[in-house]
mmCIF file of C-alpha atoms in Angstrom:
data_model
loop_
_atom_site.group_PDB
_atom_site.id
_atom_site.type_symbol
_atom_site.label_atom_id
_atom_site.label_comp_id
_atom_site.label_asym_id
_atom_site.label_seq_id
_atom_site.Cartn_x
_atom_site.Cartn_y
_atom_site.Cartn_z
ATOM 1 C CA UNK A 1 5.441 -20.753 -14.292
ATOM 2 C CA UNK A 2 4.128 -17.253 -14.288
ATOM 3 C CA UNK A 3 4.084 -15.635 -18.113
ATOM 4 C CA UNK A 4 5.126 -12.210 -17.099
ATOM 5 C CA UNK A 5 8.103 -11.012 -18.564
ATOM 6 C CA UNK A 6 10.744 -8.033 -18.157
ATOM 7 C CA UNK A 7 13.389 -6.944 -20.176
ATOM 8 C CA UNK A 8 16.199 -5.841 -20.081
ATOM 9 C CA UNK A 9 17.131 -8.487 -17.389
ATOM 10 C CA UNK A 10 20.120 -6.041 -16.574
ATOM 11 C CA UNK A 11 21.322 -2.662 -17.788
ATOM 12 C CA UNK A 12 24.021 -0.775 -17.155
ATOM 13 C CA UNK A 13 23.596 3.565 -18.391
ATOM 14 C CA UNK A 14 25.503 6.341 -17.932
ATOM 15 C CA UNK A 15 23.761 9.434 -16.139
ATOM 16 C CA UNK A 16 21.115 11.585 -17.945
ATOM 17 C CA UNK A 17 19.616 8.737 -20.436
ATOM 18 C CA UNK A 18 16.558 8.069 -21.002
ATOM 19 C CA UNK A 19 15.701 4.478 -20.415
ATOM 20 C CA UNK A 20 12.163 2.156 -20.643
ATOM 21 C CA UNK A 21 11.998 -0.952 -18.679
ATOM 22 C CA UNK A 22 9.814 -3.151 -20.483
ATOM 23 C CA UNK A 23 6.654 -5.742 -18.604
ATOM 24 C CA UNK A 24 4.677 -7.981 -20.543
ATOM 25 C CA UNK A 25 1.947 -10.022 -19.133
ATOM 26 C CA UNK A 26 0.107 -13.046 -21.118
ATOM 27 C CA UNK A 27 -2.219 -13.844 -18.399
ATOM 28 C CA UNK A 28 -4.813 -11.024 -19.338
ATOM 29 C CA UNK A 29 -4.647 -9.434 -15.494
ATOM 30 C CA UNK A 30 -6.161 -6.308 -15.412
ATOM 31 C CA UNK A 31 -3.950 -5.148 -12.573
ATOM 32 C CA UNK A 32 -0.058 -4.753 -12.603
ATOM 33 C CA UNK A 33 2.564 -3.005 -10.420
ATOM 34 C CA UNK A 34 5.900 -1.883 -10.441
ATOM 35 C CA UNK A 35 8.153 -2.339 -7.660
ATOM 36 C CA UNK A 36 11.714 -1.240 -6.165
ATOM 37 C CA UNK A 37 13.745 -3.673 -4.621
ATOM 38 C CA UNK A 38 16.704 -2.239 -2.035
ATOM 39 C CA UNK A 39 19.984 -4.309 -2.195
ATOM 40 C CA UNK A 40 18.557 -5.170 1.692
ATOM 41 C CA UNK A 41 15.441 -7.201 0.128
ATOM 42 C CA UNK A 42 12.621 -4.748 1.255
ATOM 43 C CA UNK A 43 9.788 -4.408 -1.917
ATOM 44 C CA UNK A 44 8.716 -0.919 -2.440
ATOM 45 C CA UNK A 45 5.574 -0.153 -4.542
ATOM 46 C CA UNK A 46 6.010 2.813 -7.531
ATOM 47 C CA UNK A 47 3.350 2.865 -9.293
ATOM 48 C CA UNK A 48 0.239 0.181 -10.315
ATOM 49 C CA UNK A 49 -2.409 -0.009 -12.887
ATOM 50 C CA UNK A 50 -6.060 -1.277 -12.541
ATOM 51 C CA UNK A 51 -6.584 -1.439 -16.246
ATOM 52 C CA UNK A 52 -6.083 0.447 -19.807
ATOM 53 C CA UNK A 53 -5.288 4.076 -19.016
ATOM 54 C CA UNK A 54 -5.737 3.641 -15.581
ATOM 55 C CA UNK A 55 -2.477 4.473 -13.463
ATOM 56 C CA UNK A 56 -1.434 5.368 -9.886
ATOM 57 C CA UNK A 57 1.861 6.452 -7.636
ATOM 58 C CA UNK A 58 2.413 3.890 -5.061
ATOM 59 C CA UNK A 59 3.688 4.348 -1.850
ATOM 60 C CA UNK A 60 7.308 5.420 -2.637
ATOM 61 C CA UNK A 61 7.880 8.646 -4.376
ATOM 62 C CA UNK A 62 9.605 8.024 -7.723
ATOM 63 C CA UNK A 63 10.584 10.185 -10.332
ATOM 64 C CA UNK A 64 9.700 7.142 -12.850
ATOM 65 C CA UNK A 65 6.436 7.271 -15.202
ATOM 66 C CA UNK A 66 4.295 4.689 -16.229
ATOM 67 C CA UNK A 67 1.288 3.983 -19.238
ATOM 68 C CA UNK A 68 -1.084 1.335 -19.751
ATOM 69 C CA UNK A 69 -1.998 1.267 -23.320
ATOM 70 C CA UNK A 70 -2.800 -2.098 -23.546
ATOM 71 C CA UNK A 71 -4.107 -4.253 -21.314
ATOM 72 C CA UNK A 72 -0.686 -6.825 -21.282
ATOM 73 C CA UNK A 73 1.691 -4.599 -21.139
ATOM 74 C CA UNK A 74 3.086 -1.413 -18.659
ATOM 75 C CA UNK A 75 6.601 0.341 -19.356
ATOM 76 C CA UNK A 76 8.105 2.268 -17.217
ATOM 77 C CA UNK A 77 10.033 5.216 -17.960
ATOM 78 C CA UNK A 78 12.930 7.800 -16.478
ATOM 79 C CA UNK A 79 13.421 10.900 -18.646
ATOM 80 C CA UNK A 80 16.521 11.493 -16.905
ATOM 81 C CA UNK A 81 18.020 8.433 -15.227
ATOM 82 C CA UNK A 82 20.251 9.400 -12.037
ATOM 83 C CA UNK A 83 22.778 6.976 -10.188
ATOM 84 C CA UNK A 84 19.959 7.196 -7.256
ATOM 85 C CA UNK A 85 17.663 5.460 -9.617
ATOM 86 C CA UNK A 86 20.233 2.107 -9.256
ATOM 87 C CA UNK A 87 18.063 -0.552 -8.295
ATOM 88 C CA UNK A 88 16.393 -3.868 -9.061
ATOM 89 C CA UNK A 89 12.716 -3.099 -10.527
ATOM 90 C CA UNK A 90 10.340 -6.105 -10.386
ATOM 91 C CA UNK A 91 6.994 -5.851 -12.507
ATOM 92 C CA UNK A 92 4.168 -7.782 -11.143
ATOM 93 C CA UNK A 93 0.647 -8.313 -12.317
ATOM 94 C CA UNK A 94 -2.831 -9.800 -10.909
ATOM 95 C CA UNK A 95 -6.298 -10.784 -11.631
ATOM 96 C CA UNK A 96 -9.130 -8.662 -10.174
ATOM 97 C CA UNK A 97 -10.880 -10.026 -6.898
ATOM 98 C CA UNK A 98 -10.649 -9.822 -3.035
ATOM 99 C CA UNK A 99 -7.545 -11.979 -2.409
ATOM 100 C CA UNK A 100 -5.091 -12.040 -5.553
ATOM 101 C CA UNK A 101 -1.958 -13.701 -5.896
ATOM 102 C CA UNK A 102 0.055 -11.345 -7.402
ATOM 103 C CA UNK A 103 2.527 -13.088 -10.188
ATOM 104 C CA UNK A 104 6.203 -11.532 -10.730
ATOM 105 C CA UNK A 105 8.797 -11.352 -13.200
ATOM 106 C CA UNK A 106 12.313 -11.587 -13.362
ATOM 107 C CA UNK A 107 13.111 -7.977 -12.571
ATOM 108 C CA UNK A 108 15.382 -5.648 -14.307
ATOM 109 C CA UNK A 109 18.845 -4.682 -12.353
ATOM 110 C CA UNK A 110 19.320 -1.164 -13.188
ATOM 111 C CA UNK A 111 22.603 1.088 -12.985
ATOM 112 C CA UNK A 112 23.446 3.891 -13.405
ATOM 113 C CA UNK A 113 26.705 5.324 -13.793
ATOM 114 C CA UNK B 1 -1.292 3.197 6.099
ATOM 115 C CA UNK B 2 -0.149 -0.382 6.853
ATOM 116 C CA UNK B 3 3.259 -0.813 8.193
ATOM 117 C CA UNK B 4 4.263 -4.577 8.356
ATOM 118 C CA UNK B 5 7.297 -5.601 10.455
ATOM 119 C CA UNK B 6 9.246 -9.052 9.311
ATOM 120 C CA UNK B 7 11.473 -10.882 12.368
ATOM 121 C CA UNK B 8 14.549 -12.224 11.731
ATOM 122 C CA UNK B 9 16.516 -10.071 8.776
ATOM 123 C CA UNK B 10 18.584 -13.611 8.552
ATOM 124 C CA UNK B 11 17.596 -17.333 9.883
ATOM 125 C CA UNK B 12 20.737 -20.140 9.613
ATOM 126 C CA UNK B 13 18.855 -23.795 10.128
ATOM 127 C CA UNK B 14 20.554 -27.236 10.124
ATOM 128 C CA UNK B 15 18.615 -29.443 7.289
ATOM 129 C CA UNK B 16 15.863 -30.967 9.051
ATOM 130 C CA UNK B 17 15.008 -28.254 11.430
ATOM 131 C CA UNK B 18 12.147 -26.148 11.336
ATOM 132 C CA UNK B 19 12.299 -22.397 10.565
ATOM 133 C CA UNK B 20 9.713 -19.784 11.974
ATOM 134 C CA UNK B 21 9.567 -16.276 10.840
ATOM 135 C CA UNK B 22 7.532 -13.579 12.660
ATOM 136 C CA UNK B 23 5.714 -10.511 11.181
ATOM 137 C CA UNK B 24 3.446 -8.079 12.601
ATOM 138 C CA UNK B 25 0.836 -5.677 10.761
ATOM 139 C CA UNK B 26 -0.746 -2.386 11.949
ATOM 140 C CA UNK B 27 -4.055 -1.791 10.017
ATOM 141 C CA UNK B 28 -6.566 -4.041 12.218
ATOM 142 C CA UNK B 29 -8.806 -4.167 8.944
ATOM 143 C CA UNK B 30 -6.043 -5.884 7.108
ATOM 144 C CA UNK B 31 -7.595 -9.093 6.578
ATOM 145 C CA UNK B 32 -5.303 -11.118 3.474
ATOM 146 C CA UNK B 33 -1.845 -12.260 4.637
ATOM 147 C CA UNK B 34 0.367 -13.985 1.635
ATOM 148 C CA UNK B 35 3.892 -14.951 1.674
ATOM 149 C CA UNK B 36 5.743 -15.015 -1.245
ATOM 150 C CA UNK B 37 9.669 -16.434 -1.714
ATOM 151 C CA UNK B 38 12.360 -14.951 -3.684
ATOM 152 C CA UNK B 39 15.077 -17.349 -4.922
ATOM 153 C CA UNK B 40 18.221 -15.961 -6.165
ATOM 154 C CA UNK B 41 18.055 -13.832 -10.047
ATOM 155 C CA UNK B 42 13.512 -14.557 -9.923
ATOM 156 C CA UNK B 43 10.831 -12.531 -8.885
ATOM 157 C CA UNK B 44 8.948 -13.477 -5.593
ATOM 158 C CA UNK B 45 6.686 -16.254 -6.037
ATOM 159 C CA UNK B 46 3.809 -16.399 -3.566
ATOM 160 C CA UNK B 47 4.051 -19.470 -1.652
ATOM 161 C CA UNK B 48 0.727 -19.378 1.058
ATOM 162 C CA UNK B 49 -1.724 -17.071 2.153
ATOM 163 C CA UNK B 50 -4.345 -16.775 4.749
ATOM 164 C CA UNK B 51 -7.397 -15.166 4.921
ATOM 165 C CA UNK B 52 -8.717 -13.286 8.344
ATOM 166 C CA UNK B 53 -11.463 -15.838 9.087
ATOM 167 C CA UNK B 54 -8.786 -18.416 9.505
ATOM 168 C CA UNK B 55 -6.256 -19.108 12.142
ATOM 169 C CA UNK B 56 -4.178 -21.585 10.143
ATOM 170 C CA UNK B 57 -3.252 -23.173 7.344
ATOM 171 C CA UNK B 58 -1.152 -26.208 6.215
ATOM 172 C CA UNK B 59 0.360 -27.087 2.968
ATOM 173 C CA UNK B 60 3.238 -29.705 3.246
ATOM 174 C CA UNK B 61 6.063 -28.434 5.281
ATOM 175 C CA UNK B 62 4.677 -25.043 5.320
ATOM 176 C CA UNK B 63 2.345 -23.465 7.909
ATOM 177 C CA UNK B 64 0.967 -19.992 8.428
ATOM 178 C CA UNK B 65 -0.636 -19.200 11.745
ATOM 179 C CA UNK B 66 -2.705 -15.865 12.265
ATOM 180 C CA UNK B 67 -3.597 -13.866 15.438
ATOM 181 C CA UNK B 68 -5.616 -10.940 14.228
ATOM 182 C CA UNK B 69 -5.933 -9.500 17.984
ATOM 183 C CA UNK B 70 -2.334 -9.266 18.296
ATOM 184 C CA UNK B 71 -2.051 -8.759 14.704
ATOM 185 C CA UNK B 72 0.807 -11.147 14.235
ATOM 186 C CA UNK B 73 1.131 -13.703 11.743
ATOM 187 C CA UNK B 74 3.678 -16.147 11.016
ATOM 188 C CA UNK B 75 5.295 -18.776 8.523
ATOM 189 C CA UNK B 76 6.473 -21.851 9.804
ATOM 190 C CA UNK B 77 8.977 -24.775 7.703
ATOM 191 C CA UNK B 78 9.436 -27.962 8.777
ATOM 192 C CA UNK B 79 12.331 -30.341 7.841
ATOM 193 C CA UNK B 80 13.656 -27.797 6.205
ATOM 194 C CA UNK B 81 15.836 -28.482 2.975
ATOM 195 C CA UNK B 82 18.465 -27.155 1.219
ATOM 196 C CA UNK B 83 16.174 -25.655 -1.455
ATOM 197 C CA UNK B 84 14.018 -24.042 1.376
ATOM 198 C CA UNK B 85 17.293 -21.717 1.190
ATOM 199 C CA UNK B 86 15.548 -18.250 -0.075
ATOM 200 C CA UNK B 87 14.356 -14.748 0.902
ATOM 201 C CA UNK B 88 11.025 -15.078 2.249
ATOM 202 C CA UNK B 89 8.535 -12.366 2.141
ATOM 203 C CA UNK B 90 5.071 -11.643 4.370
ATOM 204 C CA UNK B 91 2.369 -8.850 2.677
ATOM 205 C CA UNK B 92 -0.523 -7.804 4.077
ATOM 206 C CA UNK B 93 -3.599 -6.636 2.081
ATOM 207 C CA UNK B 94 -7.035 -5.027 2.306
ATOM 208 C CA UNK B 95 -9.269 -6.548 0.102
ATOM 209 C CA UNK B 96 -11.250 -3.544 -1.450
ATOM 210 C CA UNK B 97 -8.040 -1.659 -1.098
ATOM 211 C CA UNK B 98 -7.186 -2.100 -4.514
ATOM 212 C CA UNK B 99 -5.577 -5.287 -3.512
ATOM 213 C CA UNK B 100 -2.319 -3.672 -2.922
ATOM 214 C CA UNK B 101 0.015 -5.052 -0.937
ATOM 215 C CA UNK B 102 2.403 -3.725 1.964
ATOM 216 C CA UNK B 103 5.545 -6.518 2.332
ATOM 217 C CA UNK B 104 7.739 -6.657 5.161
ATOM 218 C CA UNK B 105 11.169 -6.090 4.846
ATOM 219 C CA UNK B 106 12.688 -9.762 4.096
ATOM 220 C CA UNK B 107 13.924 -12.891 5.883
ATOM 221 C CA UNK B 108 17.114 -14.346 4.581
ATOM 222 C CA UNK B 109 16.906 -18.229 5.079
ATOM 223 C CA UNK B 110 20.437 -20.627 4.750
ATOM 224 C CA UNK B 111 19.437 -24.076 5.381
ATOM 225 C CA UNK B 112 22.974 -25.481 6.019
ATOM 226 C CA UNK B 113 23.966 -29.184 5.484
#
């Protein structure tokens, strides 16, 4: 069992809050990701981390923000959350070296009204 | 960048068939294929992966083949069980690419009884 861990598991927010999806990791990974899930399945990558203070835009254009204070654990963040931003965000994390599994949590299942 | 296609959106087996699910990749120097499956309410959890200097690789009921000149790889299940029923997921990966990975879009697989 992977010790990566998301909250809220669900949340449901009217239009213009501010919200933080939380993603803890216990495993001491240096790297971690944030991904978008479609209701259709397909994984989109937002944004990833290859250590403290180190953060990047993935390969999907979000209007999310990300920080890596510490080395377990990487919020993410919409200022202004929109009912485009409804989706199911998965947090996932990974060890450093050429062929990494990458270990996922739960996910959080966003709406927004 | 990598594009990765996934074949078929949705596979229906009888238990005790095999399943076989298709993906192809477009960066030639893509050289770490994982699959990872997604049960119902959980994150993806990587299942097997193969590395480019390898055409296959067994673990129990599950197979992965790789043909890196037609750049095809696939995931094969035999005697498939009702617990085999998931979302399955294939990623491809340049190691040295920051180990990010590019999934395809998402088989859904019903083992019936």
């Amino acid at each position: 069992e992977a010790d990566i861990y998301q909250t809220p598991r669900y949340l449901v927010i009217g239009t213009g809050k501010k919200i933080t999806l939380e993603c803890s990791q216990t495993m001491g990974h240096d790297k971690m990701y944030w991904y978008q899930q479609d209701p259709g399945m397909e994984l989109h990558l937002i944004h990833y981390s290859y250590g403290v203070n180190s953060t990047e835009k993935g390969d999907l254009s979000s209007e999310s923000t990300v920080s890596r204070i510490r080395t377990e654990h990487f919020p993410l963040t919409l200022e202004s959350a929109r009912p485009s931003h409804t989706s199911q965000y998965l947090c996932a994390s990974s060890e450093a070296g050429p062929y990494p599994e990458q270990f996922f949590g739960p996910g959080t299942r966003l709406t927004v009204l | 960048g990598e594009n990765v296609e996934q074949h078929p959106s949705t596979l229906s087996v009888q238990e005790g068939d095999s399943a076989v699910i298709k993906c192809t990749y477009s960066d030639s120097a893509s050289n770490y294929f994982p699959w990872y499956k997604q049960e119902l309410g959980k994150g993806p959890q990587l299942i097997i992966d193969i590395r480019s200097n390898v055409g296959e690789k067994k673990d129990q009921r599950i197979a992965v083949t790789l043909n890196k000149t037609a750049k095809h790889f696939s995931l094969h299940i035999t005697e498939t069980q009702p617990e085999d029923s998931a979302v399955y997921f294939c990623a491809a990966s340049l190691t040295g690419g920051g180990n990010k990975l590019t999934f395809g879009t998402g088989t859904q697989l019903k083992v019936e009884l």
